[in-house]
PDB file of C-alpha atoms in Angstrom:
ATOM      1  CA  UNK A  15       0.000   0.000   0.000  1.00  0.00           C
ATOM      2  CA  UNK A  16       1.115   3.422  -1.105  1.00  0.00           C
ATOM      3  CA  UNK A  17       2.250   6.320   1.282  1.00  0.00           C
ATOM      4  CA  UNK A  18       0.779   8.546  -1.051  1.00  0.00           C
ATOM      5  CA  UNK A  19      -2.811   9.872  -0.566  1.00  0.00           C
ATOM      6  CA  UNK A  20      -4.839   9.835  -3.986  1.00  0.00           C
ATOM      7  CA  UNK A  21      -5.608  13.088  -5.319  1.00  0.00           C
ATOM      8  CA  UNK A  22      -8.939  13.951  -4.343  1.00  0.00           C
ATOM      9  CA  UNK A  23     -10.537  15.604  -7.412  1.00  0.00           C
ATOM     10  CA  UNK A  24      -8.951  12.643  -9.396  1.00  0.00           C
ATOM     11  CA  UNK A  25     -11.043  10.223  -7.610  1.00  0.00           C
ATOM     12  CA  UNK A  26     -13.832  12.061  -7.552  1.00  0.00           C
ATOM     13  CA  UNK A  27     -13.653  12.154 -11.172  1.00  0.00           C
ATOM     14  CA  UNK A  28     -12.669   8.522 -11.836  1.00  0.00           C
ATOM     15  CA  UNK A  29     -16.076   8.039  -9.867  1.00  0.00           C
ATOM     16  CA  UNK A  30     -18.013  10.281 -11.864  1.00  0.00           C
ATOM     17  CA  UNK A  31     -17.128   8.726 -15.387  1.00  0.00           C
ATOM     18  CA  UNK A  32     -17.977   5.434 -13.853  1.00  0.00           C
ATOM     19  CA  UNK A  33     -21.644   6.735 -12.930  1.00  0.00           C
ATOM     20  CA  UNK A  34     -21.893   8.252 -15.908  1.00  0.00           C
ATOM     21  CA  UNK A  35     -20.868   5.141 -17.818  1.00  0.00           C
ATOM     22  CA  UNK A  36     -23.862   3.155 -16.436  1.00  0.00           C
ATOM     23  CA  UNK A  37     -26.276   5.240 -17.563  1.00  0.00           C
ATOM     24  CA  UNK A  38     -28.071   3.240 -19.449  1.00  0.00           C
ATOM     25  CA  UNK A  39     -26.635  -0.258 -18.420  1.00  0.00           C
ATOM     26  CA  UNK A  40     -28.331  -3.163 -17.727  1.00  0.00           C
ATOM     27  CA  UNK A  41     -30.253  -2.783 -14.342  1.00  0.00           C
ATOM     28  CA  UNK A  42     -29.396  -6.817 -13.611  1.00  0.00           C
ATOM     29  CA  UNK A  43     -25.848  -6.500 -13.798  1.00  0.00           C
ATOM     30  CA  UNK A  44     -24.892  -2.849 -12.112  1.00  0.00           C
ATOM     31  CA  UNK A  45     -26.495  -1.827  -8.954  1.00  0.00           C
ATOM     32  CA  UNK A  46     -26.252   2.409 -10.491  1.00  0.00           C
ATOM     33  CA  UNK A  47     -27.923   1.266 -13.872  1.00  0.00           C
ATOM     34  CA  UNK A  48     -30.758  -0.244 -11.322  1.00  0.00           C
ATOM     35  CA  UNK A  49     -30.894   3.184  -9.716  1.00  0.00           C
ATOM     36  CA  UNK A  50     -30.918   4.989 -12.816  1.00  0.00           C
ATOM     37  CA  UNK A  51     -33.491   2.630 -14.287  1.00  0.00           C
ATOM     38  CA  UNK A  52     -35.737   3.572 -11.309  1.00  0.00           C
ATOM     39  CA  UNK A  53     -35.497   7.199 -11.386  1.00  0.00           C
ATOM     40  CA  UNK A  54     -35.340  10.194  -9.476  1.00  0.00           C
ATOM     41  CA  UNK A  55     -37.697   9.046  -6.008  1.00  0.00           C
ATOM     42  CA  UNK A  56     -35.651   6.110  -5.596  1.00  0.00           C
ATOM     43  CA  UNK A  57     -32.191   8.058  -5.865  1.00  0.00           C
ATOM     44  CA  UNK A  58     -33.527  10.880  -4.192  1.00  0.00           C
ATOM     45  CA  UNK A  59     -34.741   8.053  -1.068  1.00  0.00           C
ATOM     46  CA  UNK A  60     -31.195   6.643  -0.908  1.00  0.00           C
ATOM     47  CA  UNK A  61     -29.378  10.054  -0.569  1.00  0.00           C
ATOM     48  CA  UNK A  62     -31.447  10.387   2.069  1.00  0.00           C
ATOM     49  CA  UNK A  63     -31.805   6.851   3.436  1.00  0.00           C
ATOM     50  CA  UNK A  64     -27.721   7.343   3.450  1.00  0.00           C
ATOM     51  CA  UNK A  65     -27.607  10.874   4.901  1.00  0.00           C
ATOM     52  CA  UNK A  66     -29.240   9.571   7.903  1.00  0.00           C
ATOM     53  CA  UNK A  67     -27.544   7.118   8.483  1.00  0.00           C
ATOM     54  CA  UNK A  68     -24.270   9.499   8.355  1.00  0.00           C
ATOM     55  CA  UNK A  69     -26.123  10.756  11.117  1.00  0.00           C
ATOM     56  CA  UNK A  70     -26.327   8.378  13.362  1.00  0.00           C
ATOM     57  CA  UNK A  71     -22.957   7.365  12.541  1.00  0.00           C
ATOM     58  CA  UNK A  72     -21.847  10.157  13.695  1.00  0.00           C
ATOM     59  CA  UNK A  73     -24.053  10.632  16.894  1.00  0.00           C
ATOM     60  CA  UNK A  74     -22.421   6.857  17.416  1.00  0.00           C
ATOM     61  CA  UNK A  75     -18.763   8.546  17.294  1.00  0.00           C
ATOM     62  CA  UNK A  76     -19.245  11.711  19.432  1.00  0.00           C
ATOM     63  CA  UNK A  77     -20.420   8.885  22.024  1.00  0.00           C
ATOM     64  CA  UNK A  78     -17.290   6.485  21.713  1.00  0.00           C
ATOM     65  CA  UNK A  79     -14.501   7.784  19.594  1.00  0.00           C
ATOM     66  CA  UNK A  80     -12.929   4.402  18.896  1.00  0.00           C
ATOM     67  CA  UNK A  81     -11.700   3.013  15.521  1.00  0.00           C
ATOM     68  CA  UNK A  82     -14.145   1.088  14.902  1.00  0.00           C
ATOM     69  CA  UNK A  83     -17.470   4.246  15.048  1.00  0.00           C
ATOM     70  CA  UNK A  84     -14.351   5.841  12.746  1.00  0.00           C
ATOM     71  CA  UNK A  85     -14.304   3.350  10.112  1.00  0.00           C
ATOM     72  CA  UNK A  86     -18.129   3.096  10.678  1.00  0.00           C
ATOM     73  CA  UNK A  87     -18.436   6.962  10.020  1.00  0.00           C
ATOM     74  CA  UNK A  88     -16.033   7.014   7.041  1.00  0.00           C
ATOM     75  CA  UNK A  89     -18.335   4.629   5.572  1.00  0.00           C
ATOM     76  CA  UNK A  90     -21.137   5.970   5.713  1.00  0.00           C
ATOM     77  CA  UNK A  91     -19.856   9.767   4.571  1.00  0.00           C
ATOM     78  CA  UNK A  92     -18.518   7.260   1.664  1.00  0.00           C
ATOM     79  CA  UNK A  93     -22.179   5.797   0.849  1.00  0.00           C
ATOM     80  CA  UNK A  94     -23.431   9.519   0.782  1.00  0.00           C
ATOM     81  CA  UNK A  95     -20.774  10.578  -1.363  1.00  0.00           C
ATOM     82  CA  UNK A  96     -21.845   8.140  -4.042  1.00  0.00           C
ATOM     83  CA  UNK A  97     -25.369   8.195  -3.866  1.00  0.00           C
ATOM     84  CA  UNK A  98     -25.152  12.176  -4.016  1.00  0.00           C
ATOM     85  CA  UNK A  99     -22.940  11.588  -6.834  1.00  0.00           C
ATOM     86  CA  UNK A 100     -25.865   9.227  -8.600  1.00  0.00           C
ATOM     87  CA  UNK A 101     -28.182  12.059  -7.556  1.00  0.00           C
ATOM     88  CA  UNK A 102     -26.406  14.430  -9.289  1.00  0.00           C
ATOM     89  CA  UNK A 103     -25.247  12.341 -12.451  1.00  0.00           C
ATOM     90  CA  UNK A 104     -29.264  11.964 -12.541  1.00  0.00           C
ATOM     91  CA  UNK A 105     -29.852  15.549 -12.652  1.00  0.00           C
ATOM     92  CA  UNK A 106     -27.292  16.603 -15.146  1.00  0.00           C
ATOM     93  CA  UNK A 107     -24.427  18.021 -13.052  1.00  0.00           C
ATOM     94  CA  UNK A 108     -20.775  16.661 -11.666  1.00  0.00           C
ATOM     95  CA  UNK A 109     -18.227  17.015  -8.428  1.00  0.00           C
ATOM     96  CA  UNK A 110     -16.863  19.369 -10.656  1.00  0.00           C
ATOM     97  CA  UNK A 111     -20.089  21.638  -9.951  1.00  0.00           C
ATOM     98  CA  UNK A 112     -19.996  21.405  -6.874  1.00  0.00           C
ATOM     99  CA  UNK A 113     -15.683  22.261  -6.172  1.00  0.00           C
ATOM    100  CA  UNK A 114     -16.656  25.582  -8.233  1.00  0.00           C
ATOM    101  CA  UNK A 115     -19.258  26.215  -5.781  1.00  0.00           C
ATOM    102  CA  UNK A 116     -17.069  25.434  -3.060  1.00  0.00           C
ATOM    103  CA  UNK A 117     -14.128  27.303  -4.669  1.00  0.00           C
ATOM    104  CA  UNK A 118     -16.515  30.352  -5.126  1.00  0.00           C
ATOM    105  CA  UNK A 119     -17.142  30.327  -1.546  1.00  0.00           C
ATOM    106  CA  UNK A 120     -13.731  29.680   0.006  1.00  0.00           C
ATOM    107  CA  UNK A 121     -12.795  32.727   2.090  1.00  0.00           C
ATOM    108  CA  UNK A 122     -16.244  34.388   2.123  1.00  0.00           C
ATOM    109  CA  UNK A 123     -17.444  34.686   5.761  1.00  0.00           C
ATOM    110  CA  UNK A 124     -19.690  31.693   6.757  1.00  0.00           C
ATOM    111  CA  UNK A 125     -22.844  33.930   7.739  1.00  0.00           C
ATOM    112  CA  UNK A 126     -22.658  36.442   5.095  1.00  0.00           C
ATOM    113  CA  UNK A 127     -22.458  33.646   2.317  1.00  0.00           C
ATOM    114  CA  UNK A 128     -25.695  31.980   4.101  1.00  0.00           C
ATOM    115  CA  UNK A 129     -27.150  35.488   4.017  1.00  0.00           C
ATOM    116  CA  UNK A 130     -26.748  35.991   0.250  1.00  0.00           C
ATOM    117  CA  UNK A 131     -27.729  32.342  -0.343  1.00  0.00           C
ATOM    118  CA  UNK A 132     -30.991  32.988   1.674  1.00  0.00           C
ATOM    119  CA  UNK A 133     -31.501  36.378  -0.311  1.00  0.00           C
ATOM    120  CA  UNK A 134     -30.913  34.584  -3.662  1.00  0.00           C
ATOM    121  CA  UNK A 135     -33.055  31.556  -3.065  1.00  0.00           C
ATOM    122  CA  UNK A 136     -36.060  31.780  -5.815  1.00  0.00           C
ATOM    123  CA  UNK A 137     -39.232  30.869  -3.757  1.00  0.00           C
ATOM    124  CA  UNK A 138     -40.779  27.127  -4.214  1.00  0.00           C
ATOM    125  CA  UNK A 139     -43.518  27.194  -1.733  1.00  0.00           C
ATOM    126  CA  UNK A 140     -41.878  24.171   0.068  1.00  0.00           C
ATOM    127  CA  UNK A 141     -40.622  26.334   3.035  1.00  0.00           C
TER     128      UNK A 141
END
């Protein structure tokens, strides 16, 4: 096993062109194609599905710190990842989207970047 850690954006990316590639596929042989194949609810309900469970991952960790709630945590952040990832292969956009968001927003003041967001937010009724 390498030193090394792997560059970040390259995996990211590496991930992304997979995802991409299954769109498409054959839902019997590639668990994304199956997600794909069932559309936006079902990816939508796994984002979430794995967002909570992040969640209680991590409720699990501030409880007892040990390796184990660790690796349990990374895990989950990792099943998020991807299944945001799906979500947003699904809905036309890429990590890459979200880094230039991210970029945009490095060194801006936490509050005053939530304040413009809030200002800029077009009204869907869903508040």
């Amino acid at each position: 096993m390498s030193d090394t850690q792997p560059n970040t954006l390259d995996v990211l990316a590496r991930l992304a062109d997979v995802i991409e590639s299954r769109k498409g596929g054959d839902p019997e042989k590639s668990y994304v194609a199956r997600l794909f194949h069932k559309g936006t609810d079902t990816i939508l309900k796994k984002v979430g599905e794995e967002a909570t469970e992040t969640v209680m991952a991590a409720k699990d960790m501030a409880f007892d710190a040990s390796e184990g709630h660790r690796k349990a945590l990374v895990g989950e952040f990792a099943d998020l990842w991807f299944h945001s990832m799906v979500a947003m292969s699904h809905l036309g956009l890429g990590p890459q989207d979200v880094v230039a968001e991210l970029a945009r927003r490095e060194g801006l003041s936490g509050l005053e970047e939530f304040a413009a967001r809030s200002a800029s937010k077009p009204n869907t009724g869903t508040n």
